[in-house]
Tab-separated table of C-alpha atoms and ligand atoms in Angstrom:
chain	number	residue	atom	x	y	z
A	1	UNK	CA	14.007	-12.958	-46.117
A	2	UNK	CA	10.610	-14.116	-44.710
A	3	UNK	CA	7.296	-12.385	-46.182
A	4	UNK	CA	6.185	-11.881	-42.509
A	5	UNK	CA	7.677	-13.846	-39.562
A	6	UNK	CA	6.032	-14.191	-36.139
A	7	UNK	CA	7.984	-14.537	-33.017
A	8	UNK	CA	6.373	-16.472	-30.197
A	9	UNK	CA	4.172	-20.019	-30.399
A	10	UNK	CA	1.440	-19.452	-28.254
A	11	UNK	CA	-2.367	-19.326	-29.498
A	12	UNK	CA	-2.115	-15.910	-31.110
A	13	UNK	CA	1.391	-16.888	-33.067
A	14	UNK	CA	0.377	-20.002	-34.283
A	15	UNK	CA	-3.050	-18.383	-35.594
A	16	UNK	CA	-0.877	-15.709	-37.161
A	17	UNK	CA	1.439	-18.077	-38.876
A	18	UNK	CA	-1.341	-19.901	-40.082
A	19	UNK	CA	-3.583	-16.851	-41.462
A	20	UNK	CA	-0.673	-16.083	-42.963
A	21	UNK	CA	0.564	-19.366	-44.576
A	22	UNK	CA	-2.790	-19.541	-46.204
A	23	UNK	CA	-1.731	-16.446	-48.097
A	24	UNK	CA	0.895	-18.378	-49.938
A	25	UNK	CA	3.479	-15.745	-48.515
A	26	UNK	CA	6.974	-16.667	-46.968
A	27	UNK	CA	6.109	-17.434	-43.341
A	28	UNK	CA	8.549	-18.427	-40.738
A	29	UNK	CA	7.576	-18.673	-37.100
A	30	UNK	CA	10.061	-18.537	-34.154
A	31	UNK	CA	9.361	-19.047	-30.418
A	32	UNK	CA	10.986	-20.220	-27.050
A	33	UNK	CA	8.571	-22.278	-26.393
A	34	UNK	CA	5.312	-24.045	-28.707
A	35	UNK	CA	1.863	-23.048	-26.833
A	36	UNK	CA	3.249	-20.133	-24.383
A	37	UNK	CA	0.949	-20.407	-21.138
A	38	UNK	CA	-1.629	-22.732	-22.800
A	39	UNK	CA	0.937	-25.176	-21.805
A	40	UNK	CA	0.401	-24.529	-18.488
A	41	UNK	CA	-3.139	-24.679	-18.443
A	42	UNK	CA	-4.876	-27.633	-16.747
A	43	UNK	CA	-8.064	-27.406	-18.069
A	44	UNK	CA	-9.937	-25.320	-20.307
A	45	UNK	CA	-13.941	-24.738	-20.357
A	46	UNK	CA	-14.080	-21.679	-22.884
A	47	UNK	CA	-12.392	-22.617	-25.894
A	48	UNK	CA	-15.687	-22.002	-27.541
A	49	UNK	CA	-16.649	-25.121	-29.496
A	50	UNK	CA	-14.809	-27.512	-27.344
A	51	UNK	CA	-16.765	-28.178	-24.209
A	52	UNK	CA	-13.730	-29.024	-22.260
A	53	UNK	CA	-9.786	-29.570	-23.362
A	54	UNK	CA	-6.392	-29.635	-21.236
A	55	UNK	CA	-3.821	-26.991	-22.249
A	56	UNK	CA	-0.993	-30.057	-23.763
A	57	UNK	CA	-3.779	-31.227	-25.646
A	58	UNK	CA	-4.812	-27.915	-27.236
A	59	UNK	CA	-1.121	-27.281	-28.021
A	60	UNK	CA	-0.655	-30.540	-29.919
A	61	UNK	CA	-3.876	-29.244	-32.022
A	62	UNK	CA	-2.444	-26.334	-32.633
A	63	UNK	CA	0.848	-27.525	-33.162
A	64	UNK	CA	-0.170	-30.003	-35.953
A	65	UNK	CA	-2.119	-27.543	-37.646
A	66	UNK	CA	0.704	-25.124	-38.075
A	67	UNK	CA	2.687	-28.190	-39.118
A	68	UNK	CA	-0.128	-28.774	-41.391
A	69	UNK	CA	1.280	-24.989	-43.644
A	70	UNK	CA	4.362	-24.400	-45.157
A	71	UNK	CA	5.885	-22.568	-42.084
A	72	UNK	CA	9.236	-22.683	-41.205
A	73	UNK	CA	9.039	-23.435	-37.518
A	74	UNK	CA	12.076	-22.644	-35.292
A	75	UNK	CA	11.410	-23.578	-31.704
A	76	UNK	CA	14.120	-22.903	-28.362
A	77	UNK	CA	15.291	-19.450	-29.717
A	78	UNK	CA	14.339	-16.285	-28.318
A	79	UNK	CA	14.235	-12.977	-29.885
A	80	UNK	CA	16.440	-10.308	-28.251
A	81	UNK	CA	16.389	-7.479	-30.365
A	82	UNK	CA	14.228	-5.931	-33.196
A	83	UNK	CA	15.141	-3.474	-35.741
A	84	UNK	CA	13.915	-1.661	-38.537
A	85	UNK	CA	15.992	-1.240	-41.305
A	86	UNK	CA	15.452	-1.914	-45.114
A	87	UNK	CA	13.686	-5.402	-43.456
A	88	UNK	CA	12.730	-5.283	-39.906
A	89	UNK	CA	15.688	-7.755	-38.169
A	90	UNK	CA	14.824	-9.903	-34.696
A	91	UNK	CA	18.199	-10.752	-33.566
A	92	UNK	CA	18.182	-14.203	-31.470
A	93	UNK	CA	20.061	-14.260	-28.077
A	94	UNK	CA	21.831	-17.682	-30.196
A	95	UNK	CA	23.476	-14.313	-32.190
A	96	UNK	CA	21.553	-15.447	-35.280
A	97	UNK	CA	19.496	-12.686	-37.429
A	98	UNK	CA	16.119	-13.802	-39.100
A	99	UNK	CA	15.111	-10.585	-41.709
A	100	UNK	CA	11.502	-9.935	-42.532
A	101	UNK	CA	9.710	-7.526	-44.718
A	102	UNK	CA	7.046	-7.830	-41.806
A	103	UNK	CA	6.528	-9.089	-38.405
A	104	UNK	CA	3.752	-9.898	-35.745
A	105	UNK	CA	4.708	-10.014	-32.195
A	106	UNK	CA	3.104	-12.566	-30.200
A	107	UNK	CA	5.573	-13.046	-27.506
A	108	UNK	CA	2.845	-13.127	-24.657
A	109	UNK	CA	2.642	-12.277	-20.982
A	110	UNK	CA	3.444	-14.292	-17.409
A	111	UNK	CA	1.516	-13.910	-14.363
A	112	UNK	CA	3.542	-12.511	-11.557
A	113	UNK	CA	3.569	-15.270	-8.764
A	114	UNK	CA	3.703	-14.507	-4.932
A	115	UNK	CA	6.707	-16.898	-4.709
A	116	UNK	CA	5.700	-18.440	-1.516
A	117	UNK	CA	5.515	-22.054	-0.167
A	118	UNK	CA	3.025	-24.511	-2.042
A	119	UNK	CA	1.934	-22.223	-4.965
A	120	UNK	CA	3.860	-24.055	-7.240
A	121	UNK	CA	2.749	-27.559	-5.938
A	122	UNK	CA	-1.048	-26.481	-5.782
A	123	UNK	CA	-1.080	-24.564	-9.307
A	124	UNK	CA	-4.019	-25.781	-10.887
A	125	UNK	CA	-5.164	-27.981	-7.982
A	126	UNK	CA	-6.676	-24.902	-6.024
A	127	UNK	CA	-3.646	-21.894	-6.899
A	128	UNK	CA	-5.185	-19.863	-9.885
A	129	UNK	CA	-4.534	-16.884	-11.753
A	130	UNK	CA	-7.631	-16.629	-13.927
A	131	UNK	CA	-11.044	-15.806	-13.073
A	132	UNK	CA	-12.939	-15.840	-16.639
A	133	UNK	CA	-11.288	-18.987	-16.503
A	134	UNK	CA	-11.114	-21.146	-13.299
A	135	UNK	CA	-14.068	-19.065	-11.313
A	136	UNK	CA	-16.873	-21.842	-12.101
A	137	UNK	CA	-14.244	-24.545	-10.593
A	138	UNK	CA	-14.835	-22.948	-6.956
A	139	UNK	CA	-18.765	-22.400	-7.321
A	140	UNK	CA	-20.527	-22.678	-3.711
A	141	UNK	CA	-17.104	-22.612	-2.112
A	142	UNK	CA	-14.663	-20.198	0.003
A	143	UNK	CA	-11.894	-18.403	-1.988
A	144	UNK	CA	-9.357	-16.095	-1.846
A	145	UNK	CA	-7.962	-12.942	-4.411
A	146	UNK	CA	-4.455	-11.817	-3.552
A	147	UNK	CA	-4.108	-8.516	-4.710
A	148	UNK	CA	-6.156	-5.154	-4.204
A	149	UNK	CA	-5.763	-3.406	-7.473
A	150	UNK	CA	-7.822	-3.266	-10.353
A	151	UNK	CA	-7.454	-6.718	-11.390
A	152	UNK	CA	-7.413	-7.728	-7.994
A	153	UNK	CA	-11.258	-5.954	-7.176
A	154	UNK	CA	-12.657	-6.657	-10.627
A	155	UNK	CA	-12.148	-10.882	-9.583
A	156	UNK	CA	-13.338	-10.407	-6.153
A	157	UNK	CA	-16.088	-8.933	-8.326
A	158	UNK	CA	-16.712	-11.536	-10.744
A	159	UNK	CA	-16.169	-14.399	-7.841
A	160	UNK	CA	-18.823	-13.335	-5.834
A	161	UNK	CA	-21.158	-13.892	-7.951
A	162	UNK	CA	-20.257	-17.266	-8.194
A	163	UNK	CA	-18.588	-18.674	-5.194
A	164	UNK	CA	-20.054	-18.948	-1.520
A	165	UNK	CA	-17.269	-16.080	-0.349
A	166	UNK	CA	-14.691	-14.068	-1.327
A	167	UNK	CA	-11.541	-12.849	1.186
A	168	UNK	CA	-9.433	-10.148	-0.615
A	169	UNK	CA	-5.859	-10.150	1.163
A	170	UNK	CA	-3.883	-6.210	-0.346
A	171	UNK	CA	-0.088	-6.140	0.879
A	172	UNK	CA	-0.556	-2.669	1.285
A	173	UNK	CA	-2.172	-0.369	3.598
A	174	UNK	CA	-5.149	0.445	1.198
A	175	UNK	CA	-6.614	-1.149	-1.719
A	176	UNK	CA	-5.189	0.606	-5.103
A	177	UNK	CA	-8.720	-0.595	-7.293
A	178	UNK	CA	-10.576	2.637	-8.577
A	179	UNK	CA	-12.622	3.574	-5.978
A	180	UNK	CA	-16.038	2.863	-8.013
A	181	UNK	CA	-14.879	-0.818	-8.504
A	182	UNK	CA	-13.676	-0.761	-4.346
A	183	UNK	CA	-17.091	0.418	-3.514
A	184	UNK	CA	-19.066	-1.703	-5.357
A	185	UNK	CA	-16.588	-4.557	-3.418
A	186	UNK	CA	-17.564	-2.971	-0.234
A	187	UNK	CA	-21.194	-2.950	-1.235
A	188	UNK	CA	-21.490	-6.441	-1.969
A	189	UNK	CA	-22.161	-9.268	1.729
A	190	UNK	CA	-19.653	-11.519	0.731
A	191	UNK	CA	-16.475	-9.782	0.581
A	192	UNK	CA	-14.355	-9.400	3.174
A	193	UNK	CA	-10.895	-7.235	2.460
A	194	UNK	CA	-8.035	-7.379	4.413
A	195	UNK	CA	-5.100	-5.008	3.981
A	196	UNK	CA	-1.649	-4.927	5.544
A	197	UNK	CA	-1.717	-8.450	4.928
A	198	UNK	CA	1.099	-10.525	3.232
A	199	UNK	CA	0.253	-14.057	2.264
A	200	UNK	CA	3.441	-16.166	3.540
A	201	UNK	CA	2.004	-19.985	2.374
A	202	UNK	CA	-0.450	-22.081	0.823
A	203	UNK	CA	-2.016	-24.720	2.548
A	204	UNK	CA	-2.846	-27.973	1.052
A	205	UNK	CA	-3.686	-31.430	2.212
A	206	UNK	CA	-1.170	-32.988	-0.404
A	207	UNK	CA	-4.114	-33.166	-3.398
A	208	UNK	CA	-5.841	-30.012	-3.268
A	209	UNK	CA	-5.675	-26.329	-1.242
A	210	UNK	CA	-6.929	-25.992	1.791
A	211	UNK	CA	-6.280	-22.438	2.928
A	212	UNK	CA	-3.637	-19.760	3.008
A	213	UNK	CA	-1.822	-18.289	5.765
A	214	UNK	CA	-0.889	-14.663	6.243
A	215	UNK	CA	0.760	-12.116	8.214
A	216	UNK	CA	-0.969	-9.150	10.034
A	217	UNK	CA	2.038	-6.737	8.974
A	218	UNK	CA	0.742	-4.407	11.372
A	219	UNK	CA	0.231	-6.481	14.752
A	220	UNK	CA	2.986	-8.980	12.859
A	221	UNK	CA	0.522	-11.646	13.876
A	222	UNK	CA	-0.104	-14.911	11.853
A	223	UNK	CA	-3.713	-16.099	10.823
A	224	UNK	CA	-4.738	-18.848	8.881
A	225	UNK	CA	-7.745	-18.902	6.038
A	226	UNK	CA	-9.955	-22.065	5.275
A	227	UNK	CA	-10.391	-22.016	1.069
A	228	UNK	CA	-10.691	-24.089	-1.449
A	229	UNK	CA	-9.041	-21.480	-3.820
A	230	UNK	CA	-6.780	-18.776	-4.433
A	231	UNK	CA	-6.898	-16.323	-6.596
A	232	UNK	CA	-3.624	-15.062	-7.477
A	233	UNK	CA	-3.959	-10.926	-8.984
A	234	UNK	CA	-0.849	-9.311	-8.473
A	235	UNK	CA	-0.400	-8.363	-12.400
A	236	UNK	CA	0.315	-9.681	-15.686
A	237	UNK	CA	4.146	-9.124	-16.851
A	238	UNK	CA	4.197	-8.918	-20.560
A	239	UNK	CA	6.840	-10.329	-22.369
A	240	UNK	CA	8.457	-7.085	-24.016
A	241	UNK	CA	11.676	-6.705	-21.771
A	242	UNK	CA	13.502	-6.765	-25.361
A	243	UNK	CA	11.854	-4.311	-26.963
A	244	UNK	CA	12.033	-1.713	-24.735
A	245	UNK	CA	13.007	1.577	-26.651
A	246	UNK	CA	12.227	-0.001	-30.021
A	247	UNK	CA	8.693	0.243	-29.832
A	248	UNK	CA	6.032	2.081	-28.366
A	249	UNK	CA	5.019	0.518	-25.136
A	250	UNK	CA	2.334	1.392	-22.874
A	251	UNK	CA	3.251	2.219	-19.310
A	252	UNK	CA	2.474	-1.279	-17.950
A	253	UNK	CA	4.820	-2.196	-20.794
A	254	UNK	CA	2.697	-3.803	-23.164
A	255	UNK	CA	2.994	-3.440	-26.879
A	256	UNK	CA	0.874	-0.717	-28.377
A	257	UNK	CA	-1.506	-1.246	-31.288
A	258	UNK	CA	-4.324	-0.391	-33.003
A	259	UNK	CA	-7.581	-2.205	-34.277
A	260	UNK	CA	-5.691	-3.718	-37.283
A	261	UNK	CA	-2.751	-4.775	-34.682
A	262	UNK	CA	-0.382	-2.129	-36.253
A	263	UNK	CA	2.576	-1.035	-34.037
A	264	UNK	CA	4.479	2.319	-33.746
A	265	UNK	CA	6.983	0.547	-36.301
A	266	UNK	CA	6.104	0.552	-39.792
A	267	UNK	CA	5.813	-3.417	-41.179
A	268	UNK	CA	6.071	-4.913	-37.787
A	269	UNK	CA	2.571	-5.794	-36.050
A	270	UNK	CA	1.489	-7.506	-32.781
A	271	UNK	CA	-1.153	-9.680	-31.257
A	272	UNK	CA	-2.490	-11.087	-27.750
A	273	UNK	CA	-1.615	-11.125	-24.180
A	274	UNK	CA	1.430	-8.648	-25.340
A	275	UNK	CA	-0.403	-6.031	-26.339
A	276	UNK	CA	-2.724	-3.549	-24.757
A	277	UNK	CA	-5.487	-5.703	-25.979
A	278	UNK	CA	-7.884	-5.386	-22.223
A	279	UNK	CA	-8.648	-9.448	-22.075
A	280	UNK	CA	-5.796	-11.863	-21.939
A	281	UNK	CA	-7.735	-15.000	-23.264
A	282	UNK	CA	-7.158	-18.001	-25.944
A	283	UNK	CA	-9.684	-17.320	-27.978
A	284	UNK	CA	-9.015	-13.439	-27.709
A	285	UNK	CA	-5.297	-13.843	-28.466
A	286	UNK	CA	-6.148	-16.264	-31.878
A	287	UNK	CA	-8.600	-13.965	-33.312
A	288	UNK	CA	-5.977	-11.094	-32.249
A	289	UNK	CA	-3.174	-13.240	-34.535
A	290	UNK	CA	-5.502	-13.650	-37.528
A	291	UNK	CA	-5.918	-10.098	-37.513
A	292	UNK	CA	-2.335	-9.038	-37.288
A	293	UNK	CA	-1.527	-11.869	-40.203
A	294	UNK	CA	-4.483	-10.083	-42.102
A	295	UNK	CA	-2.942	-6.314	-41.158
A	296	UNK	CA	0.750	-7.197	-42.161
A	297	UNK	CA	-0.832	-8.909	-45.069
A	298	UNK	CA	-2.604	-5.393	-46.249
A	299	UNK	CA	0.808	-3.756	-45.259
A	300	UNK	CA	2.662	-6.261	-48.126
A	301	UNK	CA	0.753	-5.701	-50.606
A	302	UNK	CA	0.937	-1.744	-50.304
A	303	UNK	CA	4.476	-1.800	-50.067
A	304	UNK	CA	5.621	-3.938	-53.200
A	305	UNK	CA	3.580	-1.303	-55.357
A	306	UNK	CA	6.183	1.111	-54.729
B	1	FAD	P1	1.444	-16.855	-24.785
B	1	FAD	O1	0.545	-18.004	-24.652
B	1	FAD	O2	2.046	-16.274	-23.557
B	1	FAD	O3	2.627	-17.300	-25.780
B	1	FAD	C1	3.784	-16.527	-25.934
B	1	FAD	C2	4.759	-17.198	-26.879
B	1	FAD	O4	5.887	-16.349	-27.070
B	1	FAD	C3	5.349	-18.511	-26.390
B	1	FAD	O5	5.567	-19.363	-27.506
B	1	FAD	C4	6.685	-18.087	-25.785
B	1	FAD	O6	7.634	-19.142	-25.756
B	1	FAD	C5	7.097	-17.031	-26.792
B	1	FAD	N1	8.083	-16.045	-26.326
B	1	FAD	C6	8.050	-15.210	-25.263
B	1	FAD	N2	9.118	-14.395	-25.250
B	1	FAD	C7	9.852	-14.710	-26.350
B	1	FAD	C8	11.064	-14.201	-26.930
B	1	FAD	N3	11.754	-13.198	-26.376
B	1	FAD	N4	11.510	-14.780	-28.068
B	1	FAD	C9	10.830	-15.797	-28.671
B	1	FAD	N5	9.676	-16.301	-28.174
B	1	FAD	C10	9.200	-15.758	-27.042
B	1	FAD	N6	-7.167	-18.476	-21.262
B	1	FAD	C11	-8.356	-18.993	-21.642
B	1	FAD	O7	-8.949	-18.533	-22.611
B	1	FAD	N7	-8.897	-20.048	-20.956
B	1	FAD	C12	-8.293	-20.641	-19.883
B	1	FAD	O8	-8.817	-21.593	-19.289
B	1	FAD	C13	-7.020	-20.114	-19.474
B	1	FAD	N8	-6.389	-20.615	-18.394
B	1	FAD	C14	-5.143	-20.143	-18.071
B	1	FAD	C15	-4.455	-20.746	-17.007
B	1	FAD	C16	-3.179	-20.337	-16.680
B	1	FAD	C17	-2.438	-21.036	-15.555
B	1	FAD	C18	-2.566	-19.273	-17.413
B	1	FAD	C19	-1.160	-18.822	-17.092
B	1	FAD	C20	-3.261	-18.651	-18.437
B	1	FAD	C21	-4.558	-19.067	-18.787
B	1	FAD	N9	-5.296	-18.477	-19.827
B	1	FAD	C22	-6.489	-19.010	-20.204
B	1	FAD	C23	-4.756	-17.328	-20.577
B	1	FAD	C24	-4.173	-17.756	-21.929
B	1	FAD	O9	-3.267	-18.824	-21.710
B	1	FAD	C25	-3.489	-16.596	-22.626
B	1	FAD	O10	-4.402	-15.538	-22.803
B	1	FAD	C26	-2.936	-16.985	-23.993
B	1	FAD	O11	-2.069	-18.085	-23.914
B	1	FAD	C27	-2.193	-15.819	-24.632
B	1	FAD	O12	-1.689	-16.215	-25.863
B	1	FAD	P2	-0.468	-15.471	-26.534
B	1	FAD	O13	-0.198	-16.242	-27.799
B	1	FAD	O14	-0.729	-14.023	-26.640
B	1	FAD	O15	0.773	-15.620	-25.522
């Protein structure tokens, strides 16, 4: 069996393999895919240190330097069940068990998408999903945040004091933000919020966005936006679909922890954008991996006393 064996390749597994390599204790890392969303990232501006990167180009760093460790690295397998027994067990949907005396799950998170006309071809050409991350991209210009929750309102937020203005389209018939983050929207000149309003395209001139267009659901007319980018805030889907009933989840599903990134399972640990950590960012997810690698190290040490 592995020492401790992380499931999922993205920025807080690979830091967890690694903190944990350097430990000299059995590591083995398994993952669908190396780099998670990273790999999906155009570019980066607050990798702090590194003034500007491209997501395949911070994966390849971070790939070689887990290469760099005595990890054994098992890529295209996902995990489809965990159990605690004398080891903790992550059965993979190939039907293969890997045992562990401990584990860190870093199995991530996925933005959902609207699913509608050009937000695939305009993803990262105008279509974005972060503001902490893409929000200086669109300073002086016109944007739009889909979405009217909390996520939704905090952006709008956050945008406006960067970009020229800010158009909030909500689905619904009111926003569902807390209402001191809706009135602070309200208070501020250059949002505008729209509800009843479902975004049916994006609008690009073949490069770049140029607008969205959207349905009045309550006249069922159709108007079209100007923008130069969209904001896309309709909630982050952690990837714990698997786990479900195996671990203690919060009720937006994420993987509960605590400060040293323990779970509700003894030996088994967890780290970044699937947990209930509140900011899903790179450098927030690698320092959450070290930590876990440094919690399920504390754990192993404990444990073979006995
Ligand atoms: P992820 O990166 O999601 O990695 C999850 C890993 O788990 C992957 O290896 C995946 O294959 C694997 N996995 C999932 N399910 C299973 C399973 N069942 N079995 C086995 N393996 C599994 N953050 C920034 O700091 N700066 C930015 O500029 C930035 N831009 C972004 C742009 C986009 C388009 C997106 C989507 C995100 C962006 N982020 C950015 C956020 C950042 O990418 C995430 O916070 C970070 O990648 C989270 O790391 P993670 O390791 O927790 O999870």
């Amino acid at each position: 069996p592995y020492d401790l064996l992380v499931v999922g390749a993205g920025p807080a597994g690979a830091a967890a393999a690694i903190y944990a390599a350097r430990k000299g204790i059995r590591t083995g890392l398994v993952a669908d895919r190396f780099g998670g969303q990273v790999m999906d990232t155009v570019g980066i501006e607050n990798f702090i240190s590194v003034k500007a990167t491209e997501g395949p180009k911070l994966v390849a760093n971070l790939e070689q330097h887990v290469l760099d460790y005595d990890i054994d690295v098992m890529t295209a397998q996902k995990a489809g069940k965990l159990s605690r027994k004398e080891l903790v067990e992550i059965e993979l949907e190939s039907g293969a068990t890997l045992k562990s005396r401990s584990v860190v799950l870093a199995t991530g998170a996925r933005w959902r998408e609207l699913n509608v006309p050009g937000e695939h071809q305009y993803r990262g050409k105008g279509v974005a999903y972060c503001p902490h991350c893409d929000g200086p991209l669109f300073k002086g210009k016109k944007v739009a945040v889909i979405g009217g929750g909390n996520s939704g309102i905090e952006a709008a937020i956050d945008l406006a004091g960067i970009v020229e203005h800010v158009t909030v389209l909500e689905f619904g018939d009111s926003l569902r933000a807390d209402e001191v983050l809706q009135r602070k929207a309200r208070s501020m000149k250059n949002i505008d919020i729209v509800t009843r309003a479902q975004t049916t395209e994006v609008l690009g001139d073949g490069q770049r966005v140029t607008g969205l267009r959207y349905t009045d659901r309550a006249s069922g007319d159709s108007h079209d936006v100007a923008l130069a980018g969209i904001f896309v805030q309709i909630g982050l889907i952690p990837n714990t679909e698997w786990l479900k009933g195996d671990i203690e989840l919060s009720r937006h599903g994420e993987i509960e922890i605590n400060s040293r990134g323990e779970t509700s399972v003894p030996g088994v640990f967890a780290a970044g954008d699937v947990t209930t950590v509140p900011f899903k960012q790179i450098i927030i997810s690698m320092g959450a991996g070290a930590t876990a690698a440094l919690g399920a190290f504390d754990y192993l040490i404990r444990e073979s006393v006995e």
